[in-house]
Tab-separated table of C-alpha atoms in Angstrom:
chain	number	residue	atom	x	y	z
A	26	UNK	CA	0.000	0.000	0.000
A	27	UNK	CA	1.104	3.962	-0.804
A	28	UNK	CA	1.628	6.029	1.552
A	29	UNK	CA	-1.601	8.371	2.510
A	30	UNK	CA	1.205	11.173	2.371
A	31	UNK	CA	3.183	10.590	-0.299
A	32	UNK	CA	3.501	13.295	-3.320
A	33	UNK	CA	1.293	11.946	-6.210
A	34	UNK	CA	1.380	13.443	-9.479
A	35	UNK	CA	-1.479	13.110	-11.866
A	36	UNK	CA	-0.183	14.405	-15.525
A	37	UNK	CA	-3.731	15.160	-17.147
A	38	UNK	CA	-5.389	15.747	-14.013
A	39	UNK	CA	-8.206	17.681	-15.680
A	40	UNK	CA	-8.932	15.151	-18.827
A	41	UNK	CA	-11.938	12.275	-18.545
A	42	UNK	CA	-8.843	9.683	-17.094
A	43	UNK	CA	-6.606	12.157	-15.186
A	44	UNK	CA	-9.425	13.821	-13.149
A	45	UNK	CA	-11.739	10.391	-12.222
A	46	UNK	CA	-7.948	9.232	-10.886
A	47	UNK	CA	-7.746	12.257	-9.235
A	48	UNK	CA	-11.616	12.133	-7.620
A	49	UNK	CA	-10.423	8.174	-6.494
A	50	UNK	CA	-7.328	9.070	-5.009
A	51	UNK	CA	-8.976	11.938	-2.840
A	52	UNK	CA	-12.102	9.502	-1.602
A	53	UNK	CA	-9.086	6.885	-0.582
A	54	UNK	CA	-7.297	9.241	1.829
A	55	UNK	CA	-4.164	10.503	-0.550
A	56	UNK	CA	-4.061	13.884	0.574
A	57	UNK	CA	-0.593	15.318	-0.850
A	58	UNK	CA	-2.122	15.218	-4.546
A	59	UNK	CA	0.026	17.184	-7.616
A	60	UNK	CA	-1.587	18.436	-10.522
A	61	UNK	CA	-0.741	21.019	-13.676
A	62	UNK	CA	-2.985	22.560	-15.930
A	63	UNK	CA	-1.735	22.478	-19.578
A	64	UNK	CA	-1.157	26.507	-19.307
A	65	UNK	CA	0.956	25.670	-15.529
A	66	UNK	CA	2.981	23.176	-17.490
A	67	UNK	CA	3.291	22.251	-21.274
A	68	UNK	CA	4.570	18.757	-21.175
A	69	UNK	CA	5.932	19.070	-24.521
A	70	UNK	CA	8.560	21.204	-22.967
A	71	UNK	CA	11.295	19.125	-22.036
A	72	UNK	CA	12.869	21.543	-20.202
A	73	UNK	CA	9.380	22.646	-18.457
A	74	UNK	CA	8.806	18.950	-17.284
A	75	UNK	CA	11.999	19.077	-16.023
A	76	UNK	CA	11.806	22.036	-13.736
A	77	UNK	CA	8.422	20.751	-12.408
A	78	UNK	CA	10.329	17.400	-11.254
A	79	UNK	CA	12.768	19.348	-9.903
A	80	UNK	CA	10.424	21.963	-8.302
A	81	UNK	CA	7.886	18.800	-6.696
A	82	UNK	CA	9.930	15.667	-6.538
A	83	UNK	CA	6.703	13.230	-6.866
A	84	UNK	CA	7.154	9.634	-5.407
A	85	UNK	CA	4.006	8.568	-7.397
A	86	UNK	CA	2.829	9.262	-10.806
A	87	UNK	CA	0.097	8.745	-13.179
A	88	UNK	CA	0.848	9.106	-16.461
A	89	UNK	CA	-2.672	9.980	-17.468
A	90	UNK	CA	-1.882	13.163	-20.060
A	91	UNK	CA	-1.956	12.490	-23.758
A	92	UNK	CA	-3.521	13.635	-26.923
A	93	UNK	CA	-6.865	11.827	-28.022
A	94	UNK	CA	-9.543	11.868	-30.243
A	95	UNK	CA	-12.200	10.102	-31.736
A	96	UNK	CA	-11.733	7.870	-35.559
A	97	UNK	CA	-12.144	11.166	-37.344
A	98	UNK	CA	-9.215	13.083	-35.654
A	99	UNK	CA	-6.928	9.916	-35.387
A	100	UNK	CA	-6.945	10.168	-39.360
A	101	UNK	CA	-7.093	13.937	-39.790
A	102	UNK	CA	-4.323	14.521	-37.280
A	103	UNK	CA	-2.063	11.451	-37.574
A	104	UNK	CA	1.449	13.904	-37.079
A	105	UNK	CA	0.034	14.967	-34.400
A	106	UNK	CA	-1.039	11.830	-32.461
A	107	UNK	CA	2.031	10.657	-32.904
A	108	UNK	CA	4.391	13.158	-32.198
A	109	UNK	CA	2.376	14.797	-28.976
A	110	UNK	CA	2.099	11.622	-27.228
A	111	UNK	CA	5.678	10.243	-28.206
A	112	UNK	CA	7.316	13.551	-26.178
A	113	UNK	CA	4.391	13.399	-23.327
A	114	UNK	CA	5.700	10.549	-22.642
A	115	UNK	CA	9.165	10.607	-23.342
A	116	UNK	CA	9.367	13.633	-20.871
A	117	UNK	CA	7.295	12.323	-18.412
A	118	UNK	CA	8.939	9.054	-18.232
A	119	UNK	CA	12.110	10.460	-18.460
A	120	UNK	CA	11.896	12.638	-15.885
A	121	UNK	CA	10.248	10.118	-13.339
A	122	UNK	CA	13.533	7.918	-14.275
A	123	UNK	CA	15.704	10.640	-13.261
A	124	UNK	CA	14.148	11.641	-10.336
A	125	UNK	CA	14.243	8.375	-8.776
A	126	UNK	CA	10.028	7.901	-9.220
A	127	UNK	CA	8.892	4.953	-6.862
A	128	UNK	CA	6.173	3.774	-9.339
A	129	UNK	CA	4.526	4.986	-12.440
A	130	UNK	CA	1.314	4.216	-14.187
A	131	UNK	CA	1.315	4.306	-17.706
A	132	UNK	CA	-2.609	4.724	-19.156
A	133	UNK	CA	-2.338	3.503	-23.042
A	134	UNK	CA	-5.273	2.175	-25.058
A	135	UNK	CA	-6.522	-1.238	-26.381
A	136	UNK	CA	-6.147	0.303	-29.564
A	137	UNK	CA	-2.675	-1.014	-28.983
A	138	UNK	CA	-3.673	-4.261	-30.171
A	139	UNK	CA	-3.711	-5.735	-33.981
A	140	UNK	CA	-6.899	-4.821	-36.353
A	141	UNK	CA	-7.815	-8.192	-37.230
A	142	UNK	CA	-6.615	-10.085	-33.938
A	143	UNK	CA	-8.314	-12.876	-32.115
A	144	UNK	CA	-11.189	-11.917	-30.039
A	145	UNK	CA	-11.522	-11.451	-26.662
A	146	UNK	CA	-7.607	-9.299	-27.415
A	147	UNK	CA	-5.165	-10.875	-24.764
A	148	UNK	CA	-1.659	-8.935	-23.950
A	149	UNK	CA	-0.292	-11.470	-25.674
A	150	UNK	CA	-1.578	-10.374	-29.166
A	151	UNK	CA	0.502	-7.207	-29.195
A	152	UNK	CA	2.210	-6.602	-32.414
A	153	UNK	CA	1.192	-10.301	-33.941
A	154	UNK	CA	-0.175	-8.173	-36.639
A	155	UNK	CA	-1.221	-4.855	-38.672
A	156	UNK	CA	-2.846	-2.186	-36.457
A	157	UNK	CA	-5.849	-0.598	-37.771
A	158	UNK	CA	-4.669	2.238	-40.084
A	159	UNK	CA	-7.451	4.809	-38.989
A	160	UNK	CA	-5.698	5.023	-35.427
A	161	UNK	CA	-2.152	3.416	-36.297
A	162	UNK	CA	-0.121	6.418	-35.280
A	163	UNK	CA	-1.715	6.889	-31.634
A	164	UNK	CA	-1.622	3.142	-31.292
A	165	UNK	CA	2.500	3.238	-32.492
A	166	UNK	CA	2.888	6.036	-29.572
A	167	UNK	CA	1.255	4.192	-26.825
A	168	UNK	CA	3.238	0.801	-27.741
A	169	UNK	CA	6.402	2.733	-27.554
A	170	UNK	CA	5.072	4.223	-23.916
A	171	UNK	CA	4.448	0.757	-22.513
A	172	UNK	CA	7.458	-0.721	-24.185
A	173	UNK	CA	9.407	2.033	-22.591
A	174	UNK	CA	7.888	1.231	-19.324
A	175	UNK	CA	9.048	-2.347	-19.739
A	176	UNK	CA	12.268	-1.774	-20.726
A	177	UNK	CA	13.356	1.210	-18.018
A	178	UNK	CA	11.826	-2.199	-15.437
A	179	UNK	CA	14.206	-4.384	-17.127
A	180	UNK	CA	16.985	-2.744	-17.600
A	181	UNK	CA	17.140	-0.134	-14.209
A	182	UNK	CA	14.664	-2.324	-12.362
A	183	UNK	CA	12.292	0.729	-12.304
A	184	UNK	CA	8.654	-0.283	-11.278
A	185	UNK	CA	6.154	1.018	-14.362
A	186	UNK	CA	3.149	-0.494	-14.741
A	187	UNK	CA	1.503	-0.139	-17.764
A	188	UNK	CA	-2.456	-0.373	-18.332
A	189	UNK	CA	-5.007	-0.864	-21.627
A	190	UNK	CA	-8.228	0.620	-20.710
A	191	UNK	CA	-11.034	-0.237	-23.794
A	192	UNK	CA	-13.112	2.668	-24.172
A	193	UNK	CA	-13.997	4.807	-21.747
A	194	UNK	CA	-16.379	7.033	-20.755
A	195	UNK	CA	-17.989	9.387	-17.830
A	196	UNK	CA	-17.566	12.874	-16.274
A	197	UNK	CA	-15.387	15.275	-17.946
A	198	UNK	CA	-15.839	13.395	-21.285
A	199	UNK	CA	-14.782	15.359	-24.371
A	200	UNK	CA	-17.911	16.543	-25.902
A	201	UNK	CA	-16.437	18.158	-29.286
A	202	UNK	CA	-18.372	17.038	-32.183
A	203	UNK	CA	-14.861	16.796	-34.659
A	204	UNK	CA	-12.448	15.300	-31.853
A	205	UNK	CA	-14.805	13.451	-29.523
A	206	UNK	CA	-14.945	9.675	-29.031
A	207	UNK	CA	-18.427	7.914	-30.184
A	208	UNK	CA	-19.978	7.837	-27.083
A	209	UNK	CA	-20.102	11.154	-26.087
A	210	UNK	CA	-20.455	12.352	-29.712
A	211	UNK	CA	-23.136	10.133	-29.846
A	212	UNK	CA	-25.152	11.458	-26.904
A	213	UNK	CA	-24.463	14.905	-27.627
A	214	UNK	CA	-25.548	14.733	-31.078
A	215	UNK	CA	-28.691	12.895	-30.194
A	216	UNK	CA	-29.311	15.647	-26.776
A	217	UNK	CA	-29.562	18.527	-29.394
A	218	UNK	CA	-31.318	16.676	-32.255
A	219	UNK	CA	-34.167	15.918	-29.444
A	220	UNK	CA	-34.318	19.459	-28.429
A	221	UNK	CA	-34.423	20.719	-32.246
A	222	UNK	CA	-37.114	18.270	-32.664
A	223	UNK	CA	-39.269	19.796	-29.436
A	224	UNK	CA	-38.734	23.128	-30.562
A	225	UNK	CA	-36.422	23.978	-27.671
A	226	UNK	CA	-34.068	26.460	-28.840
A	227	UNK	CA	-33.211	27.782	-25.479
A	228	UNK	CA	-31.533	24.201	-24.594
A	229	UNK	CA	-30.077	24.233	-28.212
A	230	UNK	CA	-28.222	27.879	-27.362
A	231	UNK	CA	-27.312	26.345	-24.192
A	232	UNK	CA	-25.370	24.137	-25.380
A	233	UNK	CA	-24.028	25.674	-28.029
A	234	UNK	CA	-22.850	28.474	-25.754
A	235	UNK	CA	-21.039	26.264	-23.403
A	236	UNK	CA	-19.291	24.187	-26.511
A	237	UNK	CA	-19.178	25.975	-29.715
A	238	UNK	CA	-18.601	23.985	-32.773
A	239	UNK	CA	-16.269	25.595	-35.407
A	240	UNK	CA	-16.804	29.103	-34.049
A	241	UNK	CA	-20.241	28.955	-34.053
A	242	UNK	CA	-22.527	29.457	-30.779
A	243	UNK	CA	-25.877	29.748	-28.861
A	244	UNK	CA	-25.604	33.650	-29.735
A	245	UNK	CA	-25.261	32.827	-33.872
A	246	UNK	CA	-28.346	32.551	-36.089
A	247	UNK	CA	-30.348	29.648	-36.490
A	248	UNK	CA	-29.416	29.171	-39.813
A	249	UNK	CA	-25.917	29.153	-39.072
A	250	UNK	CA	-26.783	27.071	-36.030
A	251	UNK	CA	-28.947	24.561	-37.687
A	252	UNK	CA	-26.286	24.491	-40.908
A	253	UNK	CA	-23.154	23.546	-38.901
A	254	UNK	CA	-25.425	20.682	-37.227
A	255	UNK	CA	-26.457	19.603	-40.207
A	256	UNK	CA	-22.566	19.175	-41.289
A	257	UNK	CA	-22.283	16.380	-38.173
A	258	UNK	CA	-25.589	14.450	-39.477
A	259	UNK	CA	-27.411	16.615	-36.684
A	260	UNK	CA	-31.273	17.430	-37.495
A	261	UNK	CA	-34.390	17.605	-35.789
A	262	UNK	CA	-35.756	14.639	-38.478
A	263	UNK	CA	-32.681	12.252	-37.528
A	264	UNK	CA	-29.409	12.185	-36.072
A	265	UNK	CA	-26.761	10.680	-38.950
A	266	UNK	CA	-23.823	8.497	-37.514
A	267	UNK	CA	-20.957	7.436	-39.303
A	268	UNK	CA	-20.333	3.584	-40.512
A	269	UNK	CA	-22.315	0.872	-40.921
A	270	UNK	CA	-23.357	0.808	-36.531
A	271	UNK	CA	-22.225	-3.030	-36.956
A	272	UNK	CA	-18.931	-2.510	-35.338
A	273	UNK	CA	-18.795	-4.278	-31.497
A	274	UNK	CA	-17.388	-1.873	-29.051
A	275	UNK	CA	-16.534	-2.313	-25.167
A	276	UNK	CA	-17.216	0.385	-22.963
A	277	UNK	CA	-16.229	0.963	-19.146
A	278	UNK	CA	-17.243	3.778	-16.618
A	279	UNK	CA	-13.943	6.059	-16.216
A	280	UNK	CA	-14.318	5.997	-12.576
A	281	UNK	CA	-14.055	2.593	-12.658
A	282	UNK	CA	-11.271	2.661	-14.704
A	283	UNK	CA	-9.645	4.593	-12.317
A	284	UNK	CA	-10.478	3.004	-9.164
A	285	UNK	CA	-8.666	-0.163	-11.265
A	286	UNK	CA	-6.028	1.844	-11.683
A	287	UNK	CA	-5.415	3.157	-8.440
A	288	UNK	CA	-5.768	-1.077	-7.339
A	289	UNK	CA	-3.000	-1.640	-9.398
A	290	UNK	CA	-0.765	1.322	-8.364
A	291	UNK	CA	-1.428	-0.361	-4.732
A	292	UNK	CA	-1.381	-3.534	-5.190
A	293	UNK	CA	0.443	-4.858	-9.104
A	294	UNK	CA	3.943	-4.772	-9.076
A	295	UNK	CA	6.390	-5.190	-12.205
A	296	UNK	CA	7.135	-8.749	-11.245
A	297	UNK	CA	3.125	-9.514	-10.978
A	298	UNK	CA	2.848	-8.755	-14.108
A	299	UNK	CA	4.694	-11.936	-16.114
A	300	UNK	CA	5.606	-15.772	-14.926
A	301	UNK	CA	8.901	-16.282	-13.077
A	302	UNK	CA	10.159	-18.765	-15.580
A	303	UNK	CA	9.398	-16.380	-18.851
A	304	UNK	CA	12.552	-16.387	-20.747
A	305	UNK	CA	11.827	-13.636	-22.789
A	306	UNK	CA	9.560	-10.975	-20.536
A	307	UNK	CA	7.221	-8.761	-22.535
A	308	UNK	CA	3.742	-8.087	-23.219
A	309	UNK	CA	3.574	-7.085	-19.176
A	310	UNK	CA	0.755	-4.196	-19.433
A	311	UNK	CA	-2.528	-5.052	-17.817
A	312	UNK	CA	-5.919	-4.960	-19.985
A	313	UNK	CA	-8.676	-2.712	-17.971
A	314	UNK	CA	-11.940	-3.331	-19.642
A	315	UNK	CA	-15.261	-5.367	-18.755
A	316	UNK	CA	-15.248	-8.116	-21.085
A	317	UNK	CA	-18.467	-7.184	-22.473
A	318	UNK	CA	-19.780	-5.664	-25.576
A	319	UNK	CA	-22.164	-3.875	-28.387
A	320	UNK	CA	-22.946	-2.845	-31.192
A	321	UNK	CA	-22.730	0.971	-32.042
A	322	UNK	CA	-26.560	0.452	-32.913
A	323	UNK	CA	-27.306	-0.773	-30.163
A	324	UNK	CA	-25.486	1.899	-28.165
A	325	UNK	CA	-27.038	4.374	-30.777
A	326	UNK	CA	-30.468	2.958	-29.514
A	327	UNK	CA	-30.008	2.825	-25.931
A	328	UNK	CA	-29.061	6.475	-26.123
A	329	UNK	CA	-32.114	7.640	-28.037
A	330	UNK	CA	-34.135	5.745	-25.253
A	331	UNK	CA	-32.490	7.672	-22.180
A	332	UNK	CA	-32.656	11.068	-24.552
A	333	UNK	CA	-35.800	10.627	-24.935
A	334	UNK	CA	-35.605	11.347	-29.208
A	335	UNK	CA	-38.398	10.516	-31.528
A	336	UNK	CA	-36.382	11.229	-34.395
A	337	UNK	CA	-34.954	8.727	-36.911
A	338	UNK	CA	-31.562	7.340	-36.497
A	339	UNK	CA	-29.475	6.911	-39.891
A	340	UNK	CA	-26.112	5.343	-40.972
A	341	UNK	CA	-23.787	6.261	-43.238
A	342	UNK	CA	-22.289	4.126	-44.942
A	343	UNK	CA	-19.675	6.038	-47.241
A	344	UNK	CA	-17.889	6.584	-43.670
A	345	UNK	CA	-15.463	4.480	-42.019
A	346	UNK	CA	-16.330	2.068	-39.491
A	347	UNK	CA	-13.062	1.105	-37.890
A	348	UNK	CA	-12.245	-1.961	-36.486
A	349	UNK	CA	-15.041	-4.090	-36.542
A	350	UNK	CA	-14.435	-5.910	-33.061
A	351	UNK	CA	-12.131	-4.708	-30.085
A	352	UNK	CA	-12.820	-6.635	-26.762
A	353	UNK	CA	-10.518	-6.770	-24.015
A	354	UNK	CA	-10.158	-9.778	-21.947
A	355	UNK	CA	-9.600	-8.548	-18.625
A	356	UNK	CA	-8.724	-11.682	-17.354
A	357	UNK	CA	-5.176	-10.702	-15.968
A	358	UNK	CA	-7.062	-8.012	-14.020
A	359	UNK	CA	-9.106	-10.642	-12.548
A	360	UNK	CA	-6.449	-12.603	-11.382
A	361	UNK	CA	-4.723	-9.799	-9.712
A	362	UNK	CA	-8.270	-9.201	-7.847
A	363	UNK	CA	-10.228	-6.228	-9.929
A	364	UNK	CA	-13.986	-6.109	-11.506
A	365	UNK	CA	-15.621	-3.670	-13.374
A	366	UNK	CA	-19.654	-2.799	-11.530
A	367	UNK	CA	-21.146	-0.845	-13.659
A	368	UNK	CA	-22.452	-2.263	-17.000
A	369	UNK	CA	-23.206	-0.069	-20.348
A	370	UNK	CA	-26.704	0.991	-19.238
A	371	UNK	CA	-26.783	2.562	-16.103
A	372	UNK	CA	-23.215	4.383	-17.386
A	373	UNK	CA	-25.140	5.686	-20.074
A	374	UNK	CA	-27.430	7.056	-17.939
A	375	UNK	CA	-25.242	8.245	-15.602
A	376	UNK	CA	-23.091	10.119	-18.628
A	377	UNK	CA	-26.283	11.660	-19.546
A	378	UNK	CA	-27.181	12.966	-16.166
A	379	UNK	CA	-23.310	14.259	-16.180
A	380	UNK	CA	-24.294	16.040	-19.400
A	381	UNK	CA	-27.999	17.997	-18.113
A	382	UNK	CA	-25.634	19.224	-15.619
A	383	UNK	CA	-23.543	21.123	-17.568
């Protein structure tokens, strides 16, 4: 077990994973909690991250900052998925290194694993095979991030632990229709196509106001309003999604996710992580997911139902769908004594409640 006291940093403290960590750590009892804003501390600055190491000396970090999106902005942006997370965590796991960090947690994706590899994905399926080219450069960075983790262990006998969540989703979700993941895109695009539909343009402004979409906002014109929805399949007739909604996708809570990962920054050591008698140690990160899944369709569906939407939901299928299947299998989580509570539809619900909030 951590100390209650000891310095914790959280890089990303404000993001959907960073802040849920964050929220965890605080209801455990950690009370000597670091975090930076991306304005306090660019950690693309070398020389920044540096300073702040020097300046705080953490015994405990979370490695929870990094540059996301949703299938449209992992193919739009692919120099910068790369590149931004490749020095995050270069700097970050650098600088832990040379300030003598106790442990690290390294958050990295189940996009990690192969496009068309055996289903439920095991650790053991990392690089047996092509990655999906929509998300291939984020998925490069966050091999190289766990591979670094395992190699600093092996080499300095540093203790980084590196975790897969599957999608997540909760508070402090990323609501932007072009950079968003599905889930929240989904539920945000489906919130304003119900109100358009009632006639509610106050709760259309409202939203608008508090996240403007390419410049426009609850204070533009309805045409403009109703023209840049209509660009993201938004309408008060239906609500247009991209793909086929075939695709199988795995969703899990984000406190949950961090309440695993706090269990494993307690409890999961480097050594827990592979078999004593492994002659050749890799594939050591943990999967963090709920071994369950649906289809976008079905999520599409269940969403309309808690929205309350009588529109019509439509597909199209000139866009991309992305990999077709991506379930974890959690079952090394099990073993080291973590399960997921909270199943796709009360999270939905509970994202949605999130959202009226705002």
């Amino acid at each position: 077990m951590l100390d209650k006291n000891a310095k914790i940093y959280v890089a990303g403290h404000r993001g959907l994973v960073g802040s849920a960590i964050w929220k965890n750590l605080q209801e455990k009892g950690y009370t000597n909690l670091v975090g930076k804003t991306h304005k306090e501390l660019d950690l693309l600055d070398g020389v920044a991250v540096r300073r702040f190491f020097d300046e705080e000396q953490p015994e405990y970090v979370f490695l929870a900052a990094a540059f996301v999106g949703g299938i449209m902005a992992n193919n739009i942006y692919r120099a910068d998925f790369i590149y931004k997370n490749l020095q995050i965590q270069q700097n970050v796991i650098g600088e832990s290194f040379r300030h003598g960090v106790k442990k690290l947690l390294f958050l990295g994706s189940t996009c990690i694993y192969p496009r068309d590899t055996e289903q439920p994905m095991k650790e053991d399926a990392l690089l047996t095979s092509p990655l999906e080219y929509t998300n291939e450069p984020y998925a490069i960075a966050k091999i190289a991030g766990l591979k670094m983790c395992e190699s600093f262990n092996l080499q300095y006998s540093t203790n980084y632990i590196a975790v897969m969540p599957t999608n997540l989703y909760g508070p402090n979700d990323n609501f932007d229709l072009e950079r968003s993941h599905v889930l929240p895109a989904m539920i945000r695009k489906i919130h304003l196509a119900h109100h358009l539909k009632q006639g509610d343009w106050d709760a259309v402004r409202h939203d608008m106001n508090l996240r403007p979409v390419e410049g426009i906002n609850g204070d533009s014109s309805k045409e403009d309003i109703l023209n840049i929805l209509q660009k993201y399949g938004i309408s008060e007739e239906e609500v247009k999604l991209w793909g086929t909604g075939t695709p199988l996708r795995e969703f899990l809570w984000s406190e949950e996710m961090a309440d695993a990962s706090v269990f494993v920054m307690e409890h999961v050591n480097f050594k827990d992580t592979f078999k004593p008698d492994d002659k050749e140690i890799r594939n050591c990160h943990i999967n963090i997911g709920t071994g369950k899944e649906i289809t976008i369709r079905q999520l599409a569906e269940l969403i309309v139902n808690t929205v309350g939407y009588q529109g019509r939901l439509a597909f199209d299928t000139s866009k991309p769908d992305g990999t077709m299947r991506k379930l974890t299998d959690p079952g090394k989580l099990h073993a080291l004594g973590w399960h997921h509570k909270i199943d796709i539809e009360e999270g939905v619900q509970r994202m949605y409640n999130w959202y009226l909030k705002g």
